[in-house]
Short mmCIF file of C-alpha atoms and ligand atoms in Angstrom, two decimals:
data_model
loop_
_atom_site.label_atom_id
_atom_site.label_comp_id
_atom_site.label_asym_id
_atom_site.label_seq_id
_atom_site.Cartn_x
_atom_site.Cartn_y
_atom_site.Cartn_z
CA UNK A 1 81.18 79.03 91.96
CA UNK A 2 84.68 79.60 90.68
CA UNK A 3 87.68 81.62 91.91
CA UNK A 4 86.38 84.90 90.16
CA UNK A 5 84.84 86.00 93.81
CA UNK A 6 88.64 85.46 95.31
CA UNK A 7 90.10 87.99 92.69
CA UNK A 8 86.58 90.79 92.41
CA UNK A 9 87.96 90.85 96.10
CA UNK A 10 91.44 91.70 95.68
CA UNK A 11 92.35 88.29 97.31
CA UNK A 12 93.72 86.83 94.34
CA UNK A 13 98.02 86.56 94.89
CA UNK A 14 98.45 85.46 91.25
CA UNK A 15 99.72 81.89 91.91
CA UNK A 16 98.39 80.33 88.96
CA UNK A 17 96.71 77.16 90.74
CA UNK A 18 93.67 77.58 89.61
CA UNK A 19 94.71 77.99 86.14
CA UNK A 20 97.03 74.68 86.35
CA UNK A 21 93.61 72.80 87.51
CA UNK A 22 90.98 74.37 85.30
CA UNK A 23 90.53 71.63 82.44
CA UNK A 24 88.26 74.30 80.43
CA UNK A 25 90.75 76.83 79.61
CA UNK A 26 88.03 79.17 81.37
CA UNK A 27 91.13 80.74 83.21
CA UNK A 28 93.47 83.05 82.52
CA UNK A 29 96.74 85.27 84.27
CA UNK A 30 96.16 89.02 83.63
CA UNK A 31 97.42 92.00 85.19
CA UNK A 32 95.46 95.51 86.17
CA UNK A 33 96.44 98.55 84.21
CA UNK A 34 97.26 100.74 86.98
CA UNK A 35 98.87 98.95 89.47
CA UNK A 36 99.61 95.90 87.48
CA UNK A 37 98.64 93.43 90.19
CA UNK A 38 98.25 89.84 88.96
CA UNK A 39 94.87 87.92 88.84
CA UNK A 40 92.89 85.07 87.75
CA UNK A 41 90.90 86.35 85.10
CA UNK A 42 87.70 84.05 84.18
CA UNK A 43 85.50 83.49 81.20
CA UNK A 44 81.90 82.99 82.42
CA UNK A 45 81.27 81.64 78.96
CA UNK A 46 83.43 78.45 79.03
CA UNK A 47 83.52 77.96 82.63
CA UNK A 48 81.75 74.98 83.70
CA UNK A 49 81.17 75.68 87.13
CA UNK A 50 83.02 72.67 88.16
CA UNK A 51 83.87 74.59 91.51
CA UNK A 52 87.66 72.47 91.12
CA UNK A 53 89.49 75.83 90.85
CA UNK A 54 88.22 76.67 94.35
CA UNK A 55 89.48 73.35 95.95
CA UNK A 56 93.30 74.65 95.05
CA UNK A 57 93.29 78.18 95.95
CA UNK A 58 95.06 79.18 98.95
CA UNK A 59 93.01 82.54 99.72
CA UNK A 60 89.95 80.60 100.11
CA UNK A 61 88.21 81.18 103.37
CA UNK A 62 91.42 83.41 104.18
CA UNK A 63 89.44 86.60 105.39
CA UNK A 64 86.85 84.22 108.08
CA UNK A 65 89.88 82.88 109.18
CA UNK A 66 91.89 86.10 110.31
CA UNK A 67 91.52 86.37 113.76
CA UNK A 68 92.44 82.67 114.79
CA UNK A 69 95.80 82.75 113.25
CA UNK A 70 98.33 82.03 115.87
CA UNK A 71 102.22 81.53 116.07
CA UNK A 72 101.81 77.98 115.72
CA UNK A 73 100.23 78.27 112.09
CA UNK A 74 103.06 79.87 110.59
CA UNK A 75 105.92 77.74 112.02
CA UNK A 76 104.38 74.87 111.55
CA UNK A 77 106.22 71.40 111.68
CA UNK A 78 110.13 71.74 111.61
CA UNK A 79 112.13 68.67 112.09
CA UNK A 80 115.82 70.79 112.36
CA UNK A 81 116.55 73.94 111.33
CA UNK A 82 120.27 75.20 109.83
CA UNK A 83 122.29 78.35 108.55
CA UNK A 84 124.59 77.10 106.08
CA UNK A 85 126.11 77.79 102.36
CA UNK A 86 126.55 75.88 99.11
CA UNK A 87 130.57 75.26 98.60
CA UNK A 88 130.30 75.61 94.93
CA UNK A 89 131.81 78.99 94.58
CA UNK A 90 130.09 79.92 91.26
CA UNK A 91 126.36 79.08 92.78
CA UNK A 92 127.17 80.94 96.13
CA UNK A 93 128.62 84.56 94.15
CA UNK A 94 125.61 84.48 92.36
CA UNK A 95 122.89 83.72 94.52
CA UNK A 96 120.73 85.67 96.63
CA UNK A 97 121.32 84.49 99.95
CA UNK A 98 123.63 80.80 100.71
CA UNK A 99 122.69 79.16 97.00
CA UNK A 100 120.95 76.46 98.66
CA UNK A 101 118.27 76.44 96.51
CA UNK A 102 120.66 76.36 93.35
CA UNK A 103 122.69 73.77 95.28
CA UNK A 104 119.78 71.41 95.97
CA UNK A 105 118.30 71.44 92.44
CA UNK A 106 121.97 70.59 91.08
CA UNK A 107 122.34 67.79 92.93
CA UNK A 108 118.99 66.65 92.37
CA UNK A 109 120.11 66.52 88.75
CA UNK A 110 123.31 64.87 89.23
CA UNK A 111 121.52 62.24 91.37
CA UNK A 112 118.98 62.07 88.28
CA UNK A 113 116.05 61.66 90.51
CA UNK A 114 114.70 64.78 88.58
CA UNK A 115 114.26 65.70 85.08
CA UNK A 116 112.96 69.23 85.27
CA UNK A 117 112.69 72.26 87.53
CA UNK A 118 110.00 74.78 88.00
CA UNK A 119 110.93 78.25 89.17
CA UNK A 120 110.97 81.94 88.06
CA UNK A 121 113.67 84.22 85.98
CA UNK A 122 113.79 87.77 85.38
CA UNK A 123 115.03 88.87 81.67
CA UNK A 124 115.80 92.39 80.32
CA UNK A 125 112.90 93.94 79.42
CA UNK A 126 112.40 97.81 77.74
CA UNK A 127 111.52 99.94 80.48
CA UNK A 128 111.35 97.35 83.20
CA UNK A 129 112.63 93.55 83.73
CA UNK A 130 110.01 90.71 82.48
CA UNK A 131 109.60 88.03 85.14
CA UNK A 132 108.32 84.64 84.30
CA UNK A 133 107.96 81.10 85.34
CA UNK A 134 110.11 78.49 83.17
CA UNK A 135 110.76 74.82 83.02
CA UNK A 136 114.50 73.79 83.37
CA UNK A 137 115.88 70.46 82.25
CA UNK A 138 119.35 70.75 82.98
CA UNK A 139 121.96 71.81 85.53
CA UNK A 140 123.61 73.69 83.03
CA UNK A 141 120.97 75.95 82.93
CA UNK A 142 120.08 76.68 86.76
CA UNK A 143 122.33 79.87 87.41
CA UNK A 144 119.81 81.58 84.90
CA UNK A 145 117.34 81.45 87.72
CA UNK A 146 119.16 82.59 90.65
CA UNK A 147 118.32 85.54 93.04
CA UNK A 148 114.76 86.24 93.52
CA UNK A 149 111.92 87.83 92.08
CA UNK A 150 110.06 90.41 94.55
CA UNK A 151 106.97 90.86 91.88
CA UNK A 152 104.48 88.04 91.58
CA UNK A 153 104.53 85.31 88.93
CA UNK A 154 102.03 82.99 88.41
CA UNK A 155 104.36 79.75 88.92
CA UNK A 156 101.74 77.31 89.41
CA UNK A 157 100.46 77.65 86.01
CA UNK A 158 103.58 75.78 84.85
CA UNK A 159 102.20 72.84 85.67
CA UNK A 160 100.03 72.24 82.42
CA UNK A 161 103.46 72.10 80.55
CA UNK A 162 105.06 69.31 82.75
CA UNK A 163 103.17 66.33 82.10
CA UNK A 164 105.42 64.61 80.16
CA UNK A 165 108.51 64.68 82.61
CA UNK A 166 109.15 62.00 84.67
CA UNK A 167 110.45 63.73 88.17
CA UNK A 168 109.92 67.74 88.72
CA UNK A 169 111.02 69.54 91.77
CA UNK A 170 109.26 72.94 92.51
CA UNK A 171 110.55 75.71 93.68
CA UNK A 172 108.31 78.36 95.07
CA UNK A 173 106.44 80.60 98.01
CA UNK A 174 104.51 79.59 100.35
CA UNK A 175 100.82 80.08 98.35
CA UNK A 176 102.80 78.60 95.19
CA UNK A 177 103.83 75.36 97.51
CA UNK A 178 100.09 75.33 99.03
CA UNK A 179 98.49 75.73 95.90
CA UNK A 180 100.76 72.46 94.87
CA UNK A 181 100.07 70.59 97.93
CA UNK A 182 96.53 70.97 97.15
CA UNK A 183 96.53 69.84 93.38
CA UNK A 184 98.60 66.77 94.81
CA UNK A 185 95.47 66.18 97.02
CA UNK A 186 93.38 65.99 94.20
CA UNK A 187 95.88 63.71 92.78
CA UNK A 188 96.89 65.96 89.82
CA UNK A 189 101.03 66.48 88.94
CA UNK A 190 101.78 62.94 90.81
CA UNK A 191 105.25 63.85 88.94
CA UNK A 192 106.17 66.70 91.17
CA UNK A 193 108.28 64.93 93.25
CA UNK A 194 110.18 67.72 95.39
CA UNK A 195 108.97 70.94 96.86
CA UNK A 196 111.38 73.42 97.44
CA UNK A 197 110.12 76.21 99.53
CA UNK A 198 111.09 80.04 100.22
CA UNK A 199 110.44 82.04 102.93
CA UNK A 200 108.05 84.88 101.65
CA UNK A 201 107.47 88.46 103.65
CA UNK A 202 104.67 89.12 100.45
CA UNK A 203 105.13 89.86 97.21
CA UNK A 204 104.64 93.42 95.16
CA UNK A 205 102.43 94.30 92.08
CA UNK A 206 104.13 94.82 88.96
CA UNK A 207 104.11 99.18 89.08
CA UNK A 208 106.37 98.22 92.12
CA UNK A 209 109.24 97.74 89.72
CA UNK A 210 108.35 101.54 87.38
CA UNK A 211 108.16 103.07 91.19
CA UNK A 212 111.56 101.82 92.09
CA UNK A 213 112.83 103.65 89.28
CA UNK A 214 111.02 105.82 88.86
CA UNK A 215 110.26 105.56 85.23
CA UNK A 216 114.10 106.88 84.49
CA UNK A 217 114.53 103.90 82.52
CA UNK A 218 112.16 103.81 79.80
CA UNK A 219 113.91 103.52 76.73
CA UNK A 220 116.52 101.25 78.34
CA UNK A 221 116.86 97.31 78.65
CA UNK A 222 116.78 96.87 82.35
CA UNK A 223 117.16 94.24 85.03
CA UNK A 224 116.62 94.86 89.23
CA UNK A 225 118.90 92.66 91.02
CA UNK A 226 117.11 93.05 94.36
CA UNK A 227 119.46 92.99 97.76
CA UNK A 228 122.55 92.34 95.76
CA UNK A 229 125.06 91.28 97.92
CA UNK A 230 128.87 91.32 98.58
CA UNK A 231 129.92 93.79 95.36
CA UNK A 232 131.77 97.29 94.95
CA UNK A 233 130.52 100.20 92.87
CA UNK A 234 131.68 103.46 92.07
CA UNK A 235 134.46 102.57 95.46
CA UNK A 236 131.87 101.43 97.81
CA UNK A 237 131.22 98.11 99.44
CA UNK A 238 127.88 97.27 99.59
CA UNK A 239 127.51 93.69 101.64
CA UNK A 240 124.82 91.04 102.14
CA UNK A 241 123.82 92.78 105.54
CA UNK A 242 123.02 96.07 103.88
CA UNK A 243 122.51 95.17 100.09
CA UNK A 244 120.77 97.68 98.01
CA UNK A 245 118.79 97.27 94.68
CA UNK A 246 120.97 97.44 91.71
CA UNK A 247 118.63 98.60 88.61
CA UNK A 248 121.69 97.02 85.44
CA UNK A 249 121.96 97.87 82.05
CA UNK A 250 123.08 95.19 79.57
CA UNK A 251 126.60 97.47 79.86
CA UNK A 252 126.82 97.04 83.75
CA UNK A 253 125.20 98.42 86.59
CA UNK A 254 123.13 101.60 86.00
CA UNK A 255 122.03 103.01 90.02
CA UNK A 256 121.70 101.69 93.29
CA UNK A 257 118.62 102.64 95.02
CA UNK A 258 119.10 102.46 98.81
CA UNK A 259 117.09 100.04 100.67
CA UNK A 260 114.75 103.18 102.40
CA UNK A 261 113.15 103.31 99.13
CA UNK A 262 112.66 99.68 98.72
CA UNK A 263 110.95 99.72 101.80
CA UNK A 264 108.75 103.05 101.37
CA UNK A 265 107.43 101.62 98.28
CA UNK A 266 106.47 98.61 99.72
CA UNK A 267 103.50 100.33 101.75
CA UNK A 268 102.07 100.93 97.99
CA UNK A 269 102.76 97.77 96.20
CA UNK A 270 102.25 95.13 98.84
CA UNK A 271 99.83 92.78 97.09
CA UNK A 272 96.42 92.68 99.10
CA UNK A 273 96.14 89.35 99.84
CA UNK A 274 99.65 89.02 101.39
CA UNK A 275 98.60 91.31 104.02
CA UNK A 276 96.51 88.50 105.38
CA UNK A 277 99.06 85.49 104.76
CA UNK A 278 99.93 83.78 107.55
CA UNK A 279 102.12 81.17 105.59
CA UNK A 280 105.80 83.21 105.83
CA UNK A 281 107.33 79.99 106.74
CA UNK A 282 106.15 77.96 103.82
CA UNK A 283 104.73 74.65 105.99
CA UNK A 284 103.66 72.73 103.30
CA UNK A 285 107.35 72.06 101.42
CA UNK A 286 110.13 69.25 102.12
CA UNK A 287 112.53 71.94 102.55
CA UNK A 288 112.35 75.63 102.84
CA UNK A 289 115.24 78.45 102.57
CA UNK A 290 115.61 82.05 103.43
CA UNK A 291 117.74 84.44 105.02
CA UNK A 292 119.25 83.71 108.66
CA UNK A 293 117.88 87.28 109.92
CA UNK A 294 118.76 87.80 113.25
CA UNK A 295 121.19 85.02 113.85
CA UNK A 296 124.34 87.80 113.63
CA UNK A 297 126.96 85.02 115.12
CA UNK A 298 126.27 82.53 112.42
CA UNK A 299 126.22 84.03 109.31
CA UNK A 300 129.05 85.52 107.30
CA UNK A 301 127.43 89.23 107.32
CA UNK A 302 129.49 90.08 103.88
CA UNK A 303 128.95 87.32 101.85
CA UNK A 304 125.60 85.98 103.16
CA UNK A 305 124.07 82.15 103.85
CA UNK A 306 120.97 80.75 103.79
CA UNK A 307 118.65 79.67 106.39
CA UNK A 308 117.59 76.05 106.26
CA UNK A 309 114.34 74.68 107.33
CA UNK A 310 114.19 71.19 107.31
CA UNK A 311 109.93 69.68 107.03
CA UNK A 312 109.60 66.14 105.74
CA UNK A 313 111.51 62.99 105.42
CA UNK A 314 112.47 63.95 101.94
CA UNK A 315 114.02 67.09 103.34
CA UNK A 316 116.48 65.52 105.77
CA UNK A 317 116.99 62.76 103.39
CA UNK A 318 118.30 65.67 100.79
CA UNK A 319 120.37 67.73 103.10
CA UNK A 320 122.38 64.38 104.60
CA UNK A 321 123.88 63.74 101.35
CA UNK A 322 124.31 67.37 100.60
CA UNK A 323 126.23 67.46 103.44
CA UNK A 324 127.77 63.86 103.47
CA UNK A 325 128.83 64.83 99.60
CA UNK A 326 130.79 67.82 101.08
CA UNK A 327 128.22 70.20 98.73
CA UNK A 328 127.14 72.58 101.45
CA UNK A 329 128.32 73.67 104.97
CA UNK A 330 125.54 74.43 107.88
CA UNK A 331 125.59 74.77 111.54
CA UNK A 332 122.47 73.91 114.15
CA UNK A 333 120.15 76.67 114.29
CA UNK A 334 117.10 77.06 116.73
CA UNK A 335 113.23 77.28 115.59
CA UNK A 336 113.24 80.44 118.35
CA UNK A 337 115.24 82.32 116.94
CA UNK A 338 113.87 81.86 113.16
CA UNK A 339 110.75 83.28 115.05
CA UNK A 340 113.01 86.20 116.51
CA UNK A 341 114.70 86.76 113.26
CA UNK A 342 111.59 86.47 110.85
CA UNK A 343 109.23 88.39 112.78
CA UNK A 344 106.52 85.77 113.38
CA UNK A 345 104.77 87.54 116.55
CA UNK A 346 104.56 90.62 114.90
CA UNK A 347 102.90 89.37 111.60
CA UNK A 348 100.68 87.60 113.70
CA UNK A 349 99.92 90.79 115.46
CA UNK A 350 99.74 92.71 111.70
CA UNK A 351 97.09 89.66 110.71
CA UNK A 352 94.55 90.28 113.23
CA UNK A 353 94.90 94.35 113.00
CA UNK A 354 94.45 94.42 109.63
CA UNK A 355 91.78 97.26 108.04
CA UNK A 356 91.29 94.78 105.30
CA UNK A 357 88.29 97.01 104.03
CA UNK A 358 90.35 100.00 104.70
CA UNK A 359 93.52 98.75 102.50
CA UNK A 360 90.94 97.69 99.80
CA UNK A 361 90.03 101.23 99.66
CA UNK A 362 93.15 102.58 99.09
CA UNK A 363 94.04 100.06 96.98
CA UNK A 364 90.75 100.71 94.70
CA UNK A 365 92.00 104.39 95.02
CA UNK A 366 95.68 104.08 93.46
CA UNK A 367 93.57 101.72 90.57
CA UNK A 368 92.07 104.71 89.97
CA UNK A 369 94.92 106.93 88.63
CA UNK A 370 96.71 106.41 85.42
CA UNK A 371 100.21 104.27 86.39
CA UNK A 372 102.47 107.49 85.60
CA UNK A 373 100.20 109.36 87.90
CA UNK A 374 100.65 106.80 90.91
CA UNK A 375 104.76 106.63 90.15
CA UNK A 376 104.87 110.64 90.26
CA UNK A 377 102.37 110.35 93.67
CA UNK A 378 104.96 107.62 95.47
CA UNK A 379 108.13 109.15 94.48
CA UNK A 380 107.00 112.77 95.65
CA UNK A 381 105.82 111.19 98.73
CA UNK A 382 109.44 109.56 99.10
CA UNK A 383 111.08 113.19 98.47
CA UNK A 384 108.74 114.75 101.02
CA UNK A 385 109.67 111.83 103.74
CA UNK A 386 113.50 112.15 103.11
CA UNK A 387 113.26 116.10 103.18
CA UNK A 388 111.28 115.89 106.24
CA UNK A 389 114.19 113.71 107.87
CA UNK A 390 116.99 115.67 106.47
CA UNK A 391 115.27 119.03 108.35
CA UNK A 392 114.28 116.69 111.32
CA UNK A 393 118.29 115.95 111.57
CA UNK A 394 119.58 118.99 110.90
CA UNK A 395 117.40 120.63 113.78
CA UNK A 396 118.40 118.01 116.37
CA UNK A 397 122.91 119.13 115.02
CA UNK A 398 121.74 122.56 115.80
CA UNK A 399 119.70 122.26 119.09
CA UNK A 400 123.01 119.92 119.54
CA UNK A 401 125.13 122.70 118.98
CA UNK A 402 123.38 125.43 120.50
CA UNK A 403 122.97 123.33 123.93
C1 LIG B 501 108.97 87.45 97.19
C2 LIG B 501 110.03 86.91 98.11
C3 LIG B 501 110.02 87.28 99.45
C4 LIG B 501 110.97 86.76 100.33
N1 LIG B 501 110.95 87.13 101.66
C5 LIG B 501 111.86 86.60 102.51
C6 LIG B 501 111.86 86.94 103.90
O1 LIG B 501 111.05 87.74 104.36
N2 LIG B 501 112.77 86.36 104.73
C7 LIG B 501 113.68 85.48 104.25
O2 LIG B 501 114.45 84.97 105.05
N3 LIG B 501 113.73 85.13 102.95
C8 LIG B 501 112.83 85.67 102.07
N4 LIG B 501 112.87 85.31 100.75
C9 LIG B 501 113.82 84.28 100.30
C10 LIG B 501 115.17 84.81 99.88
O3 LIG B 501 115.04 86.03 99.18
C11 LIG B 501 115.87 83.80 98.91
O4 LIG B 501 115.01 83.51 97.83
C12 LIG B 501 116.17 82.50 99.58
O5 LIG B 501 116.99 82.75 100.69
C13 LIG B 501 116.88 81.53 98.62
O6 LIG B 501 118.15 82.03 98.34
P1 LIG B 501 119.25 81.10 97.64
O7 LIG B 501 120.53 81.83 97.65
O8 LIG B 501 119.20 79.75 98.26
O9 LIG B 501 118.63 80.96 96.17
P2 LIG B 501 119.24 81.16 94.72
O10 LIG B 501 120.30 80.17 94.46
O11 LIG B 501 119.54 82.60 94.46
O12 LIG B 501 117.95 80.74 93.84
C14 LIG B 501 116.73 81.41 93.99
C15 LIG B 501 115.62 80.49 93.51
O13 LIG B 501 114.36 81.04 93.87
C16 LIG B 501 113.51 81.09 92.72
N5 LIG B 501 112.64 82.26 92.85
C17 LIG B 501 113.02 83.56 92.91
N6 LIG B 501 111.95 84.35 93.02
C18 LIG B 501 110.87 83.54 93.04
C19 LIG B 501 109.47 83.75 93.11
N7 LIG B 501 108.97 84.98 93.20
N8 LIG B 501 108.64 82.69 93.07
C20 LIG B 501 109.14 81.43 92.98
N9 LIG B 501 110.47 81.16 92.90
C21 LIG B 501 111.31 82.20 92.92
C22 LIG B 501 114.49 81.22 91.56
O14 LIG B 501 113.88 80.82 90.36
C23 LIG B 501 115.63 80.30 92.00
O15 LIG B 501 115.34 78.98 91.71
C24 LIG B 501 111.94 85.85 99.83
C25 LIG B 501 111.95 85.49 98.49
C26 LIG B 501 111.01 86.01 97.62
C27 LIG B 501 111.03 85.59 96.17
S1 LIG B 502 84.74 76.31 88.05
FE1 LIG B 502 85.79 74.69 86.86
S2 LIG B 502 85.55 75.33 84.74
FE2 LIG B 502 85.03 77.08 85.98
S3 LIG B 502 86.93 78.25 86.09
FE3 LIG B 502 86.87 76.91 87.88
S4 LIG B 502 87.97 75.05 87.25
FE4 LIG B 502 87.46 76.18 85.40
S1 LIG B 503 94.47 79.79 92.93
FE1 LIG B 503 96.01 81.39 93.04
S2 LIG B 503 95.80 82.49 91.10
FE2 LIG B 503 93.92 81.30 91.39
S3 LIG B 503 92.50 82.70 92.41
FE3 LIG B 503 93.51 81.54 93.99
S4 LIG B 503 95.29 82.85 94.58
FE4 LIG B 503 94.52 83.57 92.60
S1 LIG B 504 102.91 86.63 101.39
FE1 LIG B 504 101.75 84.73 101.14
S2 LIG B 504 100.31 85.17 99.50
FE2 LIG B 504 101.87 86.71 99.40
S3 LIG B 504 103.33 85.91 97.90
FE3 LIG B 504 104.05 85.35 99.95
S4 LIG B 504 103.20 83.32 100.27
FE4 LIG B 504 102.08 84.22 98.57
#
């Protein structure tokens, strides 16, 4: 058996594990034509049947266990818990939230208890933004990667290129950190030293990004900066609280697309399997960061922070000297309200009602179309919804103003 019956069953999130493990070359990364949703791919004719990929995949057995998943699960074990910044003014502008995860690799670097650094970038690219995993070596080269990536990469896959470094620190998701955790089981990549977790509400397939745009771009280098925060454009402020996507062109910033789209499409894009993750809170890293939703009184609510999660020894060891070196500034947070601000009941709740044969369906459906076909189908469905609310306002002035 191999991991060819996780992706034939849209379970597949694209992490790359497998690939990492698979000592055959029988595996690799490809993308559908339609909806451009990332999967392990496998050749039947060099695989070995070794069953190893299996042993590192995260959706394994994810379906059977659906029903039990329980608040618990998704917190998981969290030894303190912070909102705080990185006082390095260049790595806070540009980051997405607080720049903790920029601030963490960089001192990791100037401590030299790493040589390299796994994580993701997204580059122009014709039409729409290429996003890829890369191996950094330097601090110099860190602000390259800031701000995240909302369509899937296959991060894990990295690994086959980092053999020969001495100390790597990983950043990634929660499947990505799993998927680590699990080769480090199997005592593969003894050399990845630190992992670096994100909080993860799911990931989109790659059409997301032509939706969002709706194709206006095509003959255009592009890049989506996703929730940018804290900028003017065109005389309006646009802050970390209510940051919209900013589509750029290599001269400057193109459109902002408000964050009702961002969210409309999501219904569409959503990969599968993230529907069924219960892993939001990343459990298996030393460290994990996100945004401090629904903690209004500690956050700056122009400029942003990030929320701290603090899991292993190696975690509190890193954010003592962080703050002991004067690098970042947090205040005490509490694991209740992460659950408040994140959600967690509710995608508990969303995990056990799940149609998962329903949204494969639908899913099978869009694969169906050509991928201008589904782009015209989502954005006239996003006209039709915003018409419908304009009339649905106008109605209630009127009634208003007829009472
Ligand atoms: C798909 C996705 C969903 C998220 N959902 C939530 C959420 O629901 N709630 C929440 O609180 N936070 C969420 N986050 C985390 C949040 O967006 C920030 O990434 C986090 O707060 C770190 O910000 P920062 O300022 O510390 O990082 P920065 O200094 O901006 O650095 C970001 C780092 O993350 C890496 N990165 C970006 N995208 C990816 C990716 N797809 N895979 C692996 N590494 C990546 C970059 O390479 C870089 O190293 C999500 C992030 C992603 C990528
Ligand atoms: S079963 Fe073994 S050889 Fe086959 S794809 Fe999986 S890891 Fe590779
Ligand atoms: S290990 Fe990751 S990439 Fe491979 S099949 Fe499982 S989810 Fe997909
Ligand atoms: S929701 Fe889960 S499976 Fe999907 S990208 Fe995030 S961590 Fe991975």
């Amino acid at each position: 058996m191999n991991v060819k019956c996780i992706s034939d069953n849209l379970l597949c999130a694209g992490c790359g594990a497998c690939n990492a493990i698979c000592t055959r070359g029988a595996i690799s990364m490809k993308r559908t034509a339609t909806m451009g949703l990332l999967y392990a791919c496998v050749d039947d004719i060099k695989c070995i049947d070794c069953g190893l990929c299996l042993k590192v995949c995260p959706s394994v057995n994810i379906l059977e266990r659906k029903s039990e998943v329980a608040k618990e699960d998704i917190v998981g074990d969290i030894k303190s818990c912070y909102v705080g910044r990185s006082l390095n003014p260049d790595i806070f502008k540009n980051a997405q939230s607080g720049g903790l995860v920029t601030q963490i690799l960089s001192y990791l670097f100037d401590e030299n208890l790493i040589d390299a650094v796994i994580s993701c970038r997204m580059i122009f690219g014709r039409g729409v933004p290429n996003v890829s995993y890369n191996i950094l070596t330097s601090k110099e080269e860190l602000h390259l990667n800031q701000k995240s990536c909302y369509t899937q990469v296959d991060v894990v896959s990295a690994l086959k290129e980092t053999n020969s470094y001495r100390s790597v620190a990983r950043v990634g998701l929660p499947c990505q950190i799993q998927g680590v955790a699990k080769l480090s089981e199997l005592k593969k990549c003894k050399n990845i030293t630190y992992k670096i977790g994100l909080v993860c509400d799911k990931t989109y397939s790659n059409t997301y990004m032509n939706a969002i745009m709706n194709n206006s771009y095509q003959k255009e280098d592009v890049l989506i900066k996703y929730r940018q925060k804290d900028f003017t454009f065109r005389d309006v402020y646009y802050s970390y609280q209510k940051a919209p996507t900013v589509i750029c062109g290599k001269e400057g910033v193109l459109s902002i697309i408000p964050n009702r789209k961002r969210m409309f499409l999501k219904e569409f894009f959503t990969v599968p399997k993230c529907r069924l993750c219960a892993d939001k809170l990343n459990v298996y890293a030393d460290i994990v960061l996100g945004d401090p939703w629904g903690m209004k009184d500690k956050y700056d609510q122009n400029q942003g922070d990030s929320l701290i999660l603090v899991r292993t020894e190696k975690g509190i060891s890193i954010l003592n000297e962080l703050v002991k070196d004067s690098l970042v500034s947090v205040v005490r947070a509490d694991v209740e309200e992460v659950v408040r601000g994140q959600f967690i009941k509710e995608r508990v709740n969303d995990i056990h009602l799940l149609d998962w044969n329903e949204k494969k369906r639908i899913w099978m459906r869009h694969e169906g179309m050509s991928k201008s076909q589904i782009v015209q189908l989502v954005n006239k469905k996003y006209k039709k919804g915003l018409f419908k609310s304009f009339m649905g306002d106008l109605l209630i002035r009127i009634k208003k103003i007829f009472k």
